[in-house]
Structure formats: structure tokens, C-alpha cells
CSV table of C-alpha atoms and ligand atoms in Angstrom, one decimal:
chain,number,residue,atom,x,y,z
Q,1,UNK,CA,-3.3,-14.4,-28.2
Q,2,UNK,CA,-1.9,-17.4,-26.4
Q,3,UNK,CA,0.8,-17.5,-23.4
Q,4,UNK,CA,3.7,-18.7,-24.2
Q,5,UNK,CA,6.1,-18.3,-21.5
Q,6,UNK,CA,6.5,-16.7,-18.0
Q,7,UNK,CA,9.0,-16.1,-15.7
Q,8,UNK,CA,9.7,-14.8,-12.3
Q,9,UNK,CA,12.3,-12.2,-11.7
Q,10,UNK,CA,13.9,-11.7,-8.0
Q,11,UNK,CA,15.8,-8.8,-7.9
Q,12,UNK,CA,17.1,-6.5,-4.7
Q,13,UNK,CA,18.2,-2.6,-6.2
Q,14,UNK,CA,18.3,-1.4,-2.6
Q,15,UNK,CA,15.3,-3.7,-1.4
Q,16,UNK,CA,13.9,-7.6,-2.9
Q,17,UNK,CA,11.3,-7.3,-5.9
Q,18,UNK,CA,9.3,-9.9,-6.9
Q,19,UNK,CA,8.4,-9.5,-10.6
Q,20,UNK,CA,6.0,-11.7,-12.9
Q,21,UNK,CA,7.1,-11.4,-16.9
Q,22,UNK,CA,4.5,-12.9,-18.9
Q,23,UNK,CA,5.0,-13.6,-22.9
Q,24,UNK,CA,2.8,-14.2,-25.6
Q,25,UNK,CA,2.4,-15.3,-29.2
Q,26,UNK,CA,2.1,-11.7,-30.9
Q,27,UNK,CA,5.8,-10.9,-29.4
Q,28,UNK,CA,3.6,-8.6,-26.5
Q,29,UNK,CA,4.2,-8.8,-22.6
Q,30,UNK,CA,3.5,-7.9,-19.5
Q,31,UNK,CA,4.7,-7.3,-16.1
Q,32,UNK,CA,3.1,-7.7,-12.2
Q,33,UNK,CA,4.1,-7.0,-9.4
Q,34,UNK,CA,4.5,-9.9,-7.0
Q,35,UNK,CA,6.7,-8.2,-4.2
Q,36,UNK,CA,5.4,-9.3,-0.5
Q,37,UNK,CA,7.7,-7.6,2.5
Q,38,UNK,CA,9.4,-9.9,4.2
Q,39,UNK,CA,8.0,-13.5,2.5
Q,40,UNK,CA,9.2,-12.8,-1.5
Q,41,UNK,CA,10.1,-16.2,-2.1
Q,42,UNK,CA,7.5,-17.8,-1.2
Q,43,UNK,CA,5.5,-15.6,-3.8
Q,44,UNK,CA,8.2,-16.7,-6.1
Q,45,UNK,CA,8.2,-20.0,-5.3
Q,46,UNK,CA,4.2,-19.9,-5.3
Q,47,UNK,CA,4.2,-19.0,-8.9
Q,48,UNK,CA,6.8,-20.4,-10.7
Q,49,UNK,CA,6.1,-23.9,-9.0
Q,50,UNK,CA,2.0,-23.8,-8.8
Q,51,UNK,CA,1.1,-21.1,-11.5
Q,52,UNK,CA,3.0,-21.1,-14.6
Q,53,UNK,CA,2.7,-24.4,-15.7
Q,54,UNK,CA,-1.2,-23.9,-16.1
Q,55,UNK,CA,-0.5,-20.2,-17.6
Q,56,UNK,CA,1.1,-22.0,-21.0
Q,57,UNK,CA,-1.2,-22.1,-23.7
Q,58,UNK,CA,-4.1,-20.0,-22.3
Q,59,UNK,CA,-5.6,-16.5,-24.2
Q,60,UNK,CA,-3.6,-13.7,-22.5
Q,61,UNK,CA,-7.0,-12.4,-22.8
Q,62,UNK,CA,-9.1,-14.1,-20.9
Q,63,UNK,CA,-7.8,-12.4,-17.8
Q,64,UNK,CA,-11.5,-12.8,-15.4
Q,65,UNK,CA,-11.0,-16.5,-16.9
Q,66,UNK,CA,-7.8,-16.8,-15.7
Q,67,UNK,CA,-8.1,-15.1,-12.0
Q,68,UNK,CA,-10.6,-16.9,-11.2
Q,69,UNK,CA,-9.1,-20.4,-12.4
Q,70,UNK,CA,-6.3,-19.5,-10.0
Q,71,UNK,CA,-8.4,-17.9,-6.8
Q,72,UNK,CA,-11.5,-20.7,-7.6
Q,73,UNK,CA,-9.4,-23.7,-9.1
Q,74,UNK,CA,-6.7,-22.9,-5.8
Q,75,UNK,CA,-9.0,-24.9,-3.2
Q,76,UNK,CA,-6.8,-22.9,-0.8
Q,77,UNK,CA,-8.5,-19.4,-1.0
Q,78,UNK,CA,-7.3,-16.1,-0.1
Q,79,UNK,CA,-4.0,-14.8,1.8
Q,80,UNK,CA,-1.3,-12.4,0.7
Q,81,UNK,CA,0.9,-15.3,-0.8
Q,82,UNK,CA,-2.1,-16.6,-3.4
Q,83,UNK,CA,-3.2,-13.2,-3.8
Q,84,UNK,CA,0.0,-11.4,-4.7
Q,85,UNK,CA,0.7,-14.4,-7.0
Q,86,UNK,CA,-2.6,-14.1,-8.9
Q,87,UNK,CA,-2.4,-10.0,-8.4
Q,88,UNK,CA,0.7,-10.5,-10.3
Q,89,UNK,CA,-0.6,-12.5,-13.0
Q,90,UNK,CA,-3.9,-10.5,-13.7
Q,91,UNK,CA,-2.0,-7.0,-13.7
Q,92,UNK,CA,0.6,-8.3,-16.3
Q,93,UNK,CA,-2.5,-9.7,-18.6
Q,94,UNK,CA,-4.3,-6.5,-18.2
Q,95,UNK,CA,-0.4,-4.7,-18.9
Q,96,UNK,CA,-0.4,-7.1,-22.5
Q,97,UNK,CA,-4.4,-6.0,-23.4
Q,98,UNK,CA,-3.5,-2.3,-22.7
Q,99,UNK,CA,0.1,-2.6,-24.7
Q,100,UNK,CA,-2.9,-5.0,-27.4
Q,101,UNK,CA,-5.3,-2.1,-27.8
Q,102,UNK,CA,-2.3,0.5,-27.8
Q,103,UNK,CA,-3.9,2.1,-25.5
Q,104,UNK,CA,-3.3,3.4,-21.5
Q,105,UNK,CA,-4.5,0.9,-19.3
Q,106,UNK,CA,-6.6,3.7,-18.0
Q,107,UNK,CA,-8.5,4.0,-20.7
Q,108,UNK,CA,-9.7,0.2,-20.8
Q,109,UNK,CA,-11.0,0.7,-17.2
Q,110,UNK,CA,-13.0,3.5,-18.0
Q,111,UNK,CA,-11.0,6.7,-18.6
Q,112,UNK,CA,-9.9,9.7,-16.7
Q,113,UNK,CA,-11.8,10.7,-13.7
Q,114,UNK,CA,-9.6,13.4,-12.5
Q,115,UNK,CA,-6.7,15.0,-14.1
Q,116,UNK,CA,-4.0,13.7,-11.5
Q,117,UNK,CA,-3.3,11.6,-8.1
Q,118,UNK,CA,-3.0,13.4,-5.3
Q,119,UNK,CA,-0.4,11.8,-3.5
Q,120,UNK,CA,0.8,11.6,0.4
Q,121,UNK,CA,4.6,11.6,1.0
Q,122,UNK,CA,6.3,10.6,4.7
Q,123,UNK,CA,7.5,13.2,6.9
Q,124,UNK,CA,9.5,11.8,9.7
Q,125,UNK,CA,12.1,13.1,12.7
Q,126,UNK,CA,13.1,11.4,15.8
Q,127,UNK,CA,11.3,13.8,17.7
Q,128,UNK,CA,8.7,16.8,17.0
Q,129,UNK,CA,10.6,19.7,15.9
Q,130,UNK,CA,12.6,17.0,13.4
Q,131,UNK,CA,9.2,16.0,11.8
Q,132,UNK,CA,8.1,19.6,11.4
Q,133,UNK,CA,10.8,20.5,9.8
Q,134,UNK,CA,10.4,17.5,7.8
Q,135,UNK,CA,6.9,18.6,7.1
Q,136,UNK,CA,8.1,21.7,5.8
Q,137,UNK,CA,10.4,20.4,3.4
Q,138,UNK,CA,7.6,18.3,1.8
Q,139,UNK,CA,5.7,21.1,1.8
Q,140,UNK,CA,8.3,22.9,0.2
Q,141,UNK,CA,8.3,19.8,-2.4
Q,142,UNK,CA,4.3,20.7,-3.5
Q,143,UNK,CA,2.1,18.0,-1.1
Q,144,UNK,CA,-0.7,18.5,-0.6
Q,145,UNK,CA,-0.7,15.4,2.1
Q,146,UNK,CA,1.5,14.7,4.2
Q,147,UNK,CA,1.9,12.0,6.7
Q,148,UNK,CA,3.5,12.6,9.9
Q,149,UNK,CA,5.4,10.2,12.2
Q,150,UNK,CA,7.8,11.1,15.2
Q,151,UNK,CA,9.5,9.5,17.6
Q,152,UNK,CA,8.1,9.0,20.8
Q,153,UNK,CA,9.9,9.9,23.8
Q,154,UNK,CA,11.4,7.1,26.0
Q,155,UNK,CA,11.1,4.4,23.5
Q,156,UNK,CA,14.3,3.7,21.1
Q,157,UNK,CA,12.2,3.4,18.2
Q,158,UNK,CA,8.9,3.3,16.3
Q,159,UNK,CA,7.1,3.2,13.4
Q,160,UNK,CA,7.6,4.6,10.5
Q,161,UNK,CA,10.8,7.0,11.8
Q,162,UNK,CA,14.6,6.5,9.7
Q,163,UNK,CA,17.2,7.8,9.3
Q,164,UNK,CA,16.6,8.4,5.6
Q,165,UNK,CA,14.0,10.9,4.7
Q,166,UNK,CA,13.8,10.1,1.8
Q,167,UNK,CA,13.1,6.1,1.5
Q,168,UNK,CA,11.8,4.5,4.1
Q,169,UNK,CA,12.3,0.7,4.3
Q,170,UNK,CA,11.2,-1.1,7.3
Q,171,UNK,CA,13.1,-4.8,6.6
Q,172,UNK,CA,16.3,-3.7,7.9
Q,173,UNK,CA,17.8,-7.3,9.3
Q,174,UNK,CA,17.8,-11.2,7.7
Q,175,UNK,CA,16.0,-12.2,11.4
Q,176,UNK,CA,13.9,-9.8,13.0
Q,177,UNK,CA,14.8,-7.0,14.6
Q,178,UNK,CA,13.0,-6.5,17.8
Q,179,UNK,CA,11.0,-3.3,18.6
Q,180,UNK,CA,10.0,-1.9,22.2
Q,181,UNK,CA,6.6,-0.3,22.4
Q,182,UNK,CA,4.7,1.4,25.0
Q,183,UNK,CA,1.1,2.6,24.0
Q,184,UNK,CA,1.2,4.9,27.2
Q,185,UNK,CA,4.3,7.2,25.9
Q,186,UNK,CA,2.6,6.8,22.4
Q,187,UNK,CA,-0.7,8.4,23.2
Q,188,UNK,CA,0.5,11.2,25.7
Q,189,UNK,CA,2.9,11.8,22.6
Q,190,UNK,CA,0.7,11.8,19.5
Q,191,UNK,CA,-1.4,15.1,20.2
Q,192,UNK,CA,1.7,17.3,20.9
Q,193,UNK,CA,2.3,16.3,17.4
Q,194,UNK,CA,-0.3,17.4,15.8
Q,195,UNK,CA,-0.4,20.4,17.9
Q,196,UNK,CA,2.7,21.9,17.1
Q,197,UNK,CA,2.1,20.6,13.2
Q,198,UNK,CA,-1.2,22.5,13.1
Q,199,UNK,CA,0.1,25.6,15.0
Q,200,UNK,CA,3.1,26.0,12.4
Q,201,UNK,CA,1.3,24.8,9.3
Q,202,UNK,CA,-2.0,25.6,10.3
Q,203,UNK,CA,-5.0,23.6,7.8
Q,204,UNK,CA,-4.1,23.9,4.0
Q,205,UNK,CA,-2.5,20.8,4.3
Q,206,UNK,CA,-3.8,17.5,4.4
Q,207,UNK,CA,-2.1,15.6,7.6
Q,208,UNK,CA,-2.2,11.9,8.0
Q,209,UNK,CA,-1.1,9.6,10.6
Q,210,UNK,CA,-0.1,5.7,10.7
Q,211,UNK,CA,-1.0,4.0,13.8
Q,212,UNK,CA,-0.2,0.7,12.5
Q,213,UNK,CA,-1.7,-1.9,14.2
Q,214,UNK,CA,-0.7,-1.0,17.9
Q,215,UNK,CA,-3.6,0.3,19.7
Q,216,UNK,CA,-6.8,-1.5,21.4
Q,217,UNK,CA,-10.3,-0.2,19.8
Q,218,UNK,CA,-11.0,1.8,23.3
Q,219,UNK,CA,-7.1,3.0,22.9
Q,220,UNK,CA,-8.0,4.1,19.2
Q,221,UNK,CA,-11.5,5.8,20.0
Q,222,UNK,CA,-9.0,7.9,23.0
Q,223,UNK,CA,-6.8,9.0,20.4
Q,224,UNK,CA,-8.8,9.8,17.7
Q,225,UNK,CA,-11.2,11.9,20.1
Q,226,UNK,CA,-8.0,13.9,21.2
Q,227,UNK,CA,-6.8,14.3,17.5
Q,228,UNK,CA,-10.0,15.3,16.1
Q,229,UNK,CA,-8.9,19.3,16.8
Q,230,UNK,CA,-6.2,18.9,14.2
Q,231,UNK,CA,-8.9,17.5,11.9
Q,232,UNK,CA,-6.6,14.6,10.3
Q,233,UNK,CA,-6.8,13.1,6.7
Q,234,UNK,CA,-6.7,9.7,8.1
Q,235,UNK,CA,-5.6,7.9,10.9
Q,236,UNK,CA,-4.7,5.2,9.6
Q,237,UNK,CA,-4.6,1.0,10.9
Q,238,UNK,CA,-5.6,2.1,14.5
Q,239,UNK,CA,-6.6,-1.1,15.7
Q,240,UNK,CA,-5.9,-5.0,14.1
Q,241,UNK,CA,-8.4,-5.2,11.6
Q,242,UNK,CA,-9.1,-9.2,12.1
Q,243,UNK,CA,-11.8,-8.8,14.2
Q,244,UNK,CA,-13.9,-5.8,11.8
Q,245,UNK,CA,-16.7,-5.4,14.6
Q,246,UNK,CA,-13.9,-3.7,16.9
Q,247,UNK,CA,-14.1,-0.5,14.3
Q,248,UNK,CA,-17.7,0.0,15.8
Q,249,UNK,CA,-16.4,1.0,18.9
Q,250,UNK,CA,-13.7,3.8,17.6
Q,251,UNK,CA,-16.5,5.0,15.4
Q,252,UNK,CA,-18.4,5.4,18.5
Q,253,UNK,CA,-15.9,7.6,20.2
Q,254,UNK,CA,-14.7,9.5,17.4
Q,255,UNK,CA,-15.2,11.3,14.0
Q,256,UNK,CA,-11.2,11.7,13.0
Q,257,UNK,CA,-11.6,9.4,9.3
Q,258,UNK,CA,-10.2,5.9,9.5
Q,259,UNK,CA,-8.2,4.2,6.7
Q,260,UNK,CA,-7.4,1.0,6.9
Q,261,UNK,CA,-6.4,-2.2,4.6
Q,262,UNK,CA,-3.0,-2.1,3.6
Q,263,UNK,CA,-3.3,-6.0,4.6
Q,264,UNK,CA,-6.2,-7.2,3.3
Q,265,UNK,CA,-6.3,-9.5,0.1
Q,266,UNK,CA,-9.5,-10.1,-1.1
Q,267,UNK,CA,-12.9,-8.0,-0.7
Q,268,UNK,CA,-13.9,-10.5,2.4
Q,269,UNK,CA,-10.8,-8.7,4.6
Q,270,UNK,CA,-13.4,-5.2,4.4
Q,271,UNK,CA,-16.6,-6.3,3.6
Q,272,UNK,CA,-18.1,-5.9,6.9
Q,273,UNK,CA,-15.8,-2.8,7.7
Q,274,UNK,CA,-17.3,-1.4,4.5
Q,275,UNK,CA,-20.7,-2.2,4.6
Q,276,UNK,CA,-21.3,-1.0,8.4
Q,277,UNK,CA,-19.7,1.7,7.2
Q,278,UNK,CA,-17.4,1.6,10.0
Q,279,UNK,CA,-14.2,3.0,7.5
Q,280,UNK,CA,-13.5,6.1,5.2
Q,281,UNK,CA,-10.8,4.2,3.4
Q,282,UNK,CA,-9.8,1.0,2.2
Q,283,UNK,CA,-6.5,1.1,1.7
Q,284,UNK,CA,-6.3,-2.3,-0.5
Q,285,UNK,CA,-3.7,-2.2,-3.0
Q,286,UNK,CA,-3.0,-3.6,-6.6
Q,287,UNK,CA,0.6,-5.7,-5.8
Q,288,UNK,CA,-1.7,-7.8,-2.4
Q,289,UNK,CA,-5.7,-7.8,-3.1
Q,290,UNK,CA,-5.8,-9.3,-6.1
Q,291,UNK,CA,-4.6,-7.4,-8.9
Q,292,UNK,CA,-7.1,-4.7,-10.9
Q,293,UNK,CA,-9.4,-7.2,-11.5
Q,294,UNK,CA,-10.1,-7.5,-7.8
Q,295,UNK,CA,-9.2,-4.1,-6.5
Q,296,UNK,CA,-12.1,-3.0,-8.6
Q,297,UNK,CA,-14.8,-4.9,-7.0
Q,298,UNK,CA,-13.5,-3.8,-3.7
Q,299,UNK,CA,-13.6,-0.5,-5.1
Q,300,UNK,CA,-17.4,-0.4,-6.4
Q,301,UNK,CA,-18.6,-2.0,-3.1
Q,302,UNK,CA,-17.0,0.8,-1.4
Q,303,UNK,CA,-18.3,3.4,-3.4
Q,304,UNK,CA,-21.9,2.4,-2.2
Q,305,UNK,CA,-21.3,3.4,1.2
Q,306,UNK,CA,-18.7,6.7,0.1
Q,307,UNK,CA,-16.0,4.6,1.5
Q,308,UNK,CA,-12.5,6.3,-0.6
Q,309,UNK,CA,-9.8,4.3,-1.5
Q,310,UNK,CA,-6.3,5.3,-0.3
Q,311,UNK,CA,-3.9,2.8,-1.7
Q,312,UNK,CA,-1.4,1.5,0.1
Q,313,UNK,CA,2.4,2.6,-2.3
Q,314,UNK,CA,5.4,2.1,0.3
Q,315,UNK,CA,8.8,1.5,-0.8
Q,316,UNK,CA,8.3,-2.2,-0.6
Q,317,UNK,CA,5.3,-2.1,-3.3
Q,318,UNK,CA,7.7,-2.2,-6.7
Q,319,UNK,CA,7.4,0.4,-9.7
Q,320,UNK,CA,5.7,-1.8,-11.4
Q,321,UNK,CA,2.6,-2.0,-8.0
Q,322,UNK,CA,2.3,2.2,-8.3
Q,323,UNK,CA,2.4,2.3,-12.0
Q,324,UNK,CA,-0.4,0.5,-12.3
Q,325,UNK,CA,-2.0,1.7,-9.1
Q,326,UNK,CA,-1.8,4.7,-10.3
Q,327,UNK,CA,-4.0,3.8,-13.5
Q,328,UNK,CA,-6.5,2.7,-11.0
Q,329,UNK,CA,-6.0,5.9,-9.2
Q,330,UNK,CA,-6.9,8.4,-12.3
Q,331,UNK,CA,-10.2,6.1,-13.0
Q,332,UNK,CA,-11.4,5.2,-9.8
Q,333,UNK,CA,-14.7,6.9,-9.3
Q,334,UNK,CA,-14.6,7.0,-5.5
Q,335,UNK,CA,-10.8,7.8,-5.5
Q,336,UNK,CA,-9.2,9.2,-1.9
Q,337,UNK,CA,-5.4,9.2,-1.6
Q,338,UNK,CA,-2.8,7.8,-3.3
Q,339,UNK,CA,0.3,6.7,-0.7
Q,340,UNK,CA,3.8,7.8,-2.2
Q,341,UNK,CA,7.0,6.3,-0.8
Q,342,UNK,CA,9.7,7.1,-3.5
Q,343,UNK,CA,12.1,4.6,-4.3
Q,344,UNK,CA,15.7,4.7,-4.8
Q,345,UNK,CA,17.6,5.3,-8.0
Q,346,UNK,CA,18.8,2.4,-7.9
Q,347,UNK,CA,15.2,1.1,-7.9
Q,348,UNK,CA,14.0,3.2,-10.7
Q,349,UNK,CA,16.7,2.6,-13.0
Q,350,UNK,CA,15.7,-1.1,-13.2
Q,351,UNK,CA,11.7,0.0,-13.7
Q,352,UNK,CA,12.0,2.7,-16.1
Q,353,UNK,CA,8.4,4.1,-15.9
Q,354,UNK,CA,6.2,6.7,-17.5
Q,355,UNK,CA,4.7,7.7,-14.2
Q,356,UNK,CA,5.5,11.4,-12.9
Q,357,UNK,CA,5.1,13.8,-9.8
Q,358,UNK,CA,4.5,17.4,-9.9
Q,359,UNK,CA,3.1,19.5,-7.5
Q,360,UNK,CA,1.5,17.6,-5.1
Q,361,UNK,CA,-0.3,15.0,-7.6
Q,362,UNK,CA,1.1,12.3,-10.1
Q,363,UNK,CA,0.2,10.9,-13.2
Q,364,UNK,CA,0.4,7.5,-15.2
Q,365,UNK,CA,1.4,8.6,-18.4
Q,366,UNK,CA,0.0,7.6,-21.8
Q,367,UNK,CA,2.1,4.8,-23.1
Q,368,UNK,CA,0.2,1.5,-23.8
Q,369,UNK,CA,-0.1,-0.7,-20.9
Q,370,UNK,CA,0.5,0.6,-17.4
Q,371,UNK,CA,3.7,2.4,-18.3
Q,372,UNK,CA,6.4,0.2,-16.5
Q,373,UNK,CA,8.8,-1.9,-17.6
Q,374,UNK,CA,12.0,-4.3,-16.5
Q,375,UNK,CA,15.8,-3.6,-17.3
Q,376,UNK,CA,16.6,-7.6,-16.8
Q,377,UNK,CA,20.2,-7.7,-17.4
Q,378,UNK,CA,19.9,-4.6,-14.8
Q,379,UNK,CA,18.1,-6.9,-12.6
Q,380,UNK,CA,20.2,-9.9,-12.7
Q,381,UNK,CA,23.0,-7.6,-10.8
Q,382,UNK,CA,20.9,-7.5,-7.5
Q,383,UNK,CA,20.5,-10.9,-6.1
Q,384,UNK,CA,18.0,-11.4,-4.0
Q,385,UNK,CA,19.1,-10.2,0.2
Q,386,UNK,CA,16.9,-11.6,2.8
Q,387,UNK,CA,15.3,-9.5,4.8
Q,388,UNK,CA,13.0,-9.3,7.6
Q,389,UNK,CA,10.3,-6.6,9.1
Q,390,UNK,CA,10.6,-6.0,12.8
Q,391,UNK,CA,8.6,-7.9,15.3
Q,392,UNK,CA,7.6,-5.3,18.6
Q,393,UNK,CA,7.6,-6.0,22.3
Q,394,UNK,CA,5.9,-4.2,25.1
Q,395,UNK,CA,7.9,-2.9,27.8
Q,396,UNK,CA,7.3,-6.0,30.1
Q,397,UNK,CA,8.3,-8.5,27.0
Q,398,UNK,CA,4.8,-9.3,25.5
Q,399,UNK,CA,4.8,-9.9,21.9
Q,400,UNK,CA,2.6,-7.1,20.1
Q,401,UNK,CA,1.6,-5.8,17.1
Q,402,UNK,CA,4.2,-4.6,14.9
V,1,CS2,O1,1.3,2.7,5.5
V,1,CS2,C1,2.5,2.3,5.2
V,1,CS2,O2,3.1,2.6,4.2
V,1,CS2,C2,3.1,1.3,6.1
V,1,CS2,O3,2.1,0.6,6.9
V,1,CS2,C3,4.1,0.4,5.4
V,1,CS2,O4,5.3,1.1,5.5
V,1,CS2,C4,4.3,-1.0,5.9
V,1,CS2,O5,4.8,-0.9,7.2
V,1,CS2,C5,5.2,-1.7,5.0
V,1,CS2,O6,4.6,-1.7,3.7
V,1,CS2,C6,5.4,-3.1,5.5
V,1,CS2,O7,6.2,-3.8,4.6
V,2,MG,MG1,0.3,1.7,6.9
């Protein structure tokens, strides 16, 4: 089966995709998800200008061929640019084998596992009693995770809190908008959190918590020792993960799980995290490490030290990213937590999908491939909107971790 064509599609329903369409001989295709927060053209740009040309021609089938001829044959390895691109390309060819064999993608990776994805939703309020009430509703919506995220008091914002419940999207301006941090408020602020959440909800839920990036290690080991009453699902990104030896010393101070790895994009970002089993999730994902092809291997190295995976699925990950995440999801031996940030209607209307939510977990669906597909003329009505995440500032003016 040879490639004949391919084509990137750039389309903004609410938020920019980035969207690979691959086409073959036999009249089959495929779709990836190329969508990177914040830098989509350049993934566009990467792919259409460095990829395509030496896609025409090849076996659609030869997809290990083919990653590595892109990762190898790059000279400039790694980074979330090259890896989205060649994520994009290897999870449209495995898409064309699937919709080849007629079969689920699934079921070319090895079959069911488990009979559904438990997933995490994002409970957020400006303040405590907003989140708990938030809590409750997703509660009320059959989670059986939920991950919790308040404002702090005396800063004007923070991570992870909007005004819309529902769909979170961080890239709110074409330039950055700037944050104000303060890790003081923060972690005097955290534990009444989980206090209250635990005193109204008490344990049958699984709570999770995104620290995202803004803590020192010593910081980290301090708040996961004081969060360790409320027994956590994850806290998740507690330190900047660069520097992997600096997850020794939280692990040394605390035994509240860490995730982390939403980042990451290739198995080199965790290997040290994973083998010093200094982790409890990697929270790689399909759409940034790689593709399936890749995810996997991070996936089987993990599993040797019982390290979970816990996929990273915000709003800015396309349809197309959890569909196909969540075939990885249902096989995926040492499978954790699958993250769940619904998208709009908008959104959904141009990747009609075969993946579903019910009480608490999701599915993939059967159809042959990973299930998603593209409404183009649909597409073609959202031009692309540039956008831009946050950048934060301590109080005194220091540039910090967003
Ligand atoms: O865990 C998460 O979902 C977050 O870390 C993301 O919302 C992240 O901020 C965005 O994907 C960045 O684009
Ligand atoms: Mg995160």
C-alpha cells in the first residue's frame, strides 16, 4: 500500500488543531494528531515543508520503517516540534493498518486489557467552597477521579482555574498573558483544599492535584508530606522535570504518588525518572512522545519498575490525540489514569468520533482504525487564531515556571 498524498489541516473550532491526513493507494486514510499549545505552526510548517515530500511513495505499512527514518534520518533528534510531527505521522499509519485489517486499532496492539478507561475530569472554583462544589458536580457526573484546583488566596490567578467548568483552555491571548505566583500563599493554601475535599467527600473518590511545574524539589517533598493525609491519586508535575535527579529528593520526604510527563517526547525525558523509580506515572502522551509506536516502549519500560501511565488528554490534545490514546489506554498492560478535558461542540462536530463516556470510564469504540475522523469542509470554517499560554512571574518580577 503506497502513500500517495498528505496534507496538513489547521483548523481553530474554539481552539487551533493541527491535523495530519495521510492517503494511500487502496483509497484508505489516516489521521494524527499534530496539535502543540501555543507553537502549531511550526508543527505544520515542520511537516508539510520537511516531512511530506519523503512520505510519497513509501508502504503505508512500514510504519517502524518510517518513524525511525524521520526520528534517525532527522540528525536533529527529539523535542516536541519533531516529535509531534513524527507522532502525527506514525498514529495516522497505524489509523490506515487498523481501518486495513478492519479491525480496532486496539486489537493490533494486543487486545483488551480492561473493559474501559477510567478517566479524571477538572474540578475547579476560584476559591475552596467553589471547587467542592465543583467536585460534587463531577461526582454527580459518575468520576471516579477527580482533579482539584482552586484559587489561591491573594494571587489573581493560577493554574488550572476558569471561568468555564466545563473546558478549560489555558492560551487565552495572541502574546502572553502574564501570571503572578507566590509559592508561599500556594502551599499554606493547598492542604485546606484537600481538607475540606476529604471532610465532604470523604475517600471513595480518587483526588488528583496539578502542581505544574512551580515548586522547588524541597518545596514539593513539603507539600506532598502535608498532603499525604488526604492520600492523593497523584500529585502531579511538582517540580521541573529537566533535571530527573531532583525527584530523589521529593521521594525522600514523601510517599503522596507522583505523575509526571505531560512534556516529555521521547523515552530519554523519563528514563532515569523511571528506572530509579523515582515516579508512579508517566504521563507521556500519543499527540507529543512520539505517536503509539513510541508511547509503547515508554510504556514497557515503565511497566518493569510498576511505574502506571496517566496520559496527559487536555483540551489542547485534539479528538483525534484521545481517540487514539484511548486505544492505548484499553491495551496498555500497566495502565493508570486516563486525563479527560472535554472539548467543545464545536470541537466535536469537526472529529466526529466513536469514543464514549459513561460512568466514570470511556471507551474507544470498535470501528476500524482509532475511531476519529475529520469534517474538512467543517474545518476549513475555523482559520487558524494565534494564541499564546501564559508566562508566570513571582511577586518580586522573577520569571518562573508557568
Ligand atoms: O495536566 C494538564 O492537563 C495541564 O498540565 C494542561 O492543561 C497543560 O497546562 C496544557 O496542556 C498546556 O497546553
Ligand atoms: Mg498537567
Amino acid at each position: 500500500m503506497k502513500i500517495t498524498g498528505a496534507r496538513v489541516i489547521v483548523t481553530c473550532p474554539d481552539r487551533n488543531f493541527v491535523t495530519l491526513k495521510i492517503e494511500t493507494d487502496e483509497g484508505l486514510t489516516g489521521i494524527g494528531d499534530a496539535t502543540l499549545n501555543g507553537r502549531e505552526l511550526a508543527v505544520a510548517s515542520y511537516l508539510t515543508d520537511h516531512v511530506i515530500p519523503c512520505l510519497i511513495g513509501r508502504d503505508a505499512h512500514r510504519i517502524e520503517d518510517i518513524w525511525h527514518y524521520l526520528y534517525r534520518g532527522a540528525y536533529w533528534r527529539r523535542g516536541p516540534v519533531t516529535m509531534s510531527a513524527i507522532a502525527a505521522v506514525d498514529t495516522a499509519l497505524w489509523d490506515i493498518k487498523a481501518k486495513a485489517a478492519g479491525l480496532p486499532l486496539y486489537q493490533l496492539l494486543g487486545g483488551r486489557s480492561r473493559d474501559g478507561v477510567m478517566v479524571y475530569g477538572h474540578a475547579n472554583g476560584r476559591d475552596i467552597e467553589e471547587t467542592a462544589d465543583e467536585v460534587a458536580r463531577y461526582v454527580e457526573m459518575g468520576y471516579r477521579a477527580i482533579r482539584a484546583q482552586s484559587g489561591v488566596p491573594g494571587l489573581a490567578s493560577t493554574y488550572g482555574v476558569s471561568s468555564d467548568k466545563m473546558y478549560y483552555e489555558p492560551a487565552d491571548a495572541a502574546l502572553p498573558t502574564e501570571n503572578v505566583w507566590s509559592t508561599e500563599k500556594y502551599l499554606d493554601h493547598v492542604p485546606k483544599l484537600f481538607d475540606r475535599l476529604r471532610d465532604r467527600f470523604g475517600f471513595d473518590h480518587h483526588l488528583l492535584h496539578d502542581v505544574h511545574h512551580r515548586l522547588t524539589p524541597i518545596e514539593a517533598g513539603r507539600l506532598g508530606k502535608s498532603l499525604e493525609p488526604y492520600r492523593l491519586f497523584w500529585m502531579e508535575d511538582a517540580t521541573p522535570a529537566e533535571n530527573q535527579e531532583a525527584f530523589r529528593l521529593i521521594r525522600q520526604h514523601t510517599v503522596t504518588p507522583l505523575a509526571v510527563g505531560e512534556v516529555f517526547n521521547t523515552i530519554w525525558d523519563a528514563k532515569d525518572l523511571i528506572q530509579n523509580q523515582l515516579i508512579d506515572y508517566i504521563r507521556a502522551t500519543v499527540v507529543h512522545a512520539g505517536g503509539i509506536s513510541h508511547l509503547r516502549r515508554i510504556a514497557d519500560l515503565a511497566a518493569l519498575y510498576q511505574v502506571r501511565t496517566g496520559c496527559h488528554g487536555a483540551t489542547d490534545l485534539s479528538p483525534v490525540c484521545m481517540g487514539a490514546a484511548l486505544h492505548f489506554d484499553i491495551w496498555v498492560p500497566n495502565f493508570g489514569v486516563q486525563e479527560y478535558m472535554r472539548h467543545t461542540e464545536a470541537t466535536d462536530a469537526v472529529f466526529p468520533h466513536a469514543y464514549s463516556f459513561a460512568a466514570g470510564y470511556m471507551t474507544p469504540g470498535d470501528v476500524p482504525g482509532h475511531g476519529v475522523e475529520i469534517d474538512e469542509a467543517l474545518a476549513a470554517k475555523y482559520p487558524y487564531k494565534p494564541c499564546s499560554l501564559p508566562v508566570n512571574r513571582l511577586e518580586d518580577g522573577t520569571l518562573w515556571h508557568w
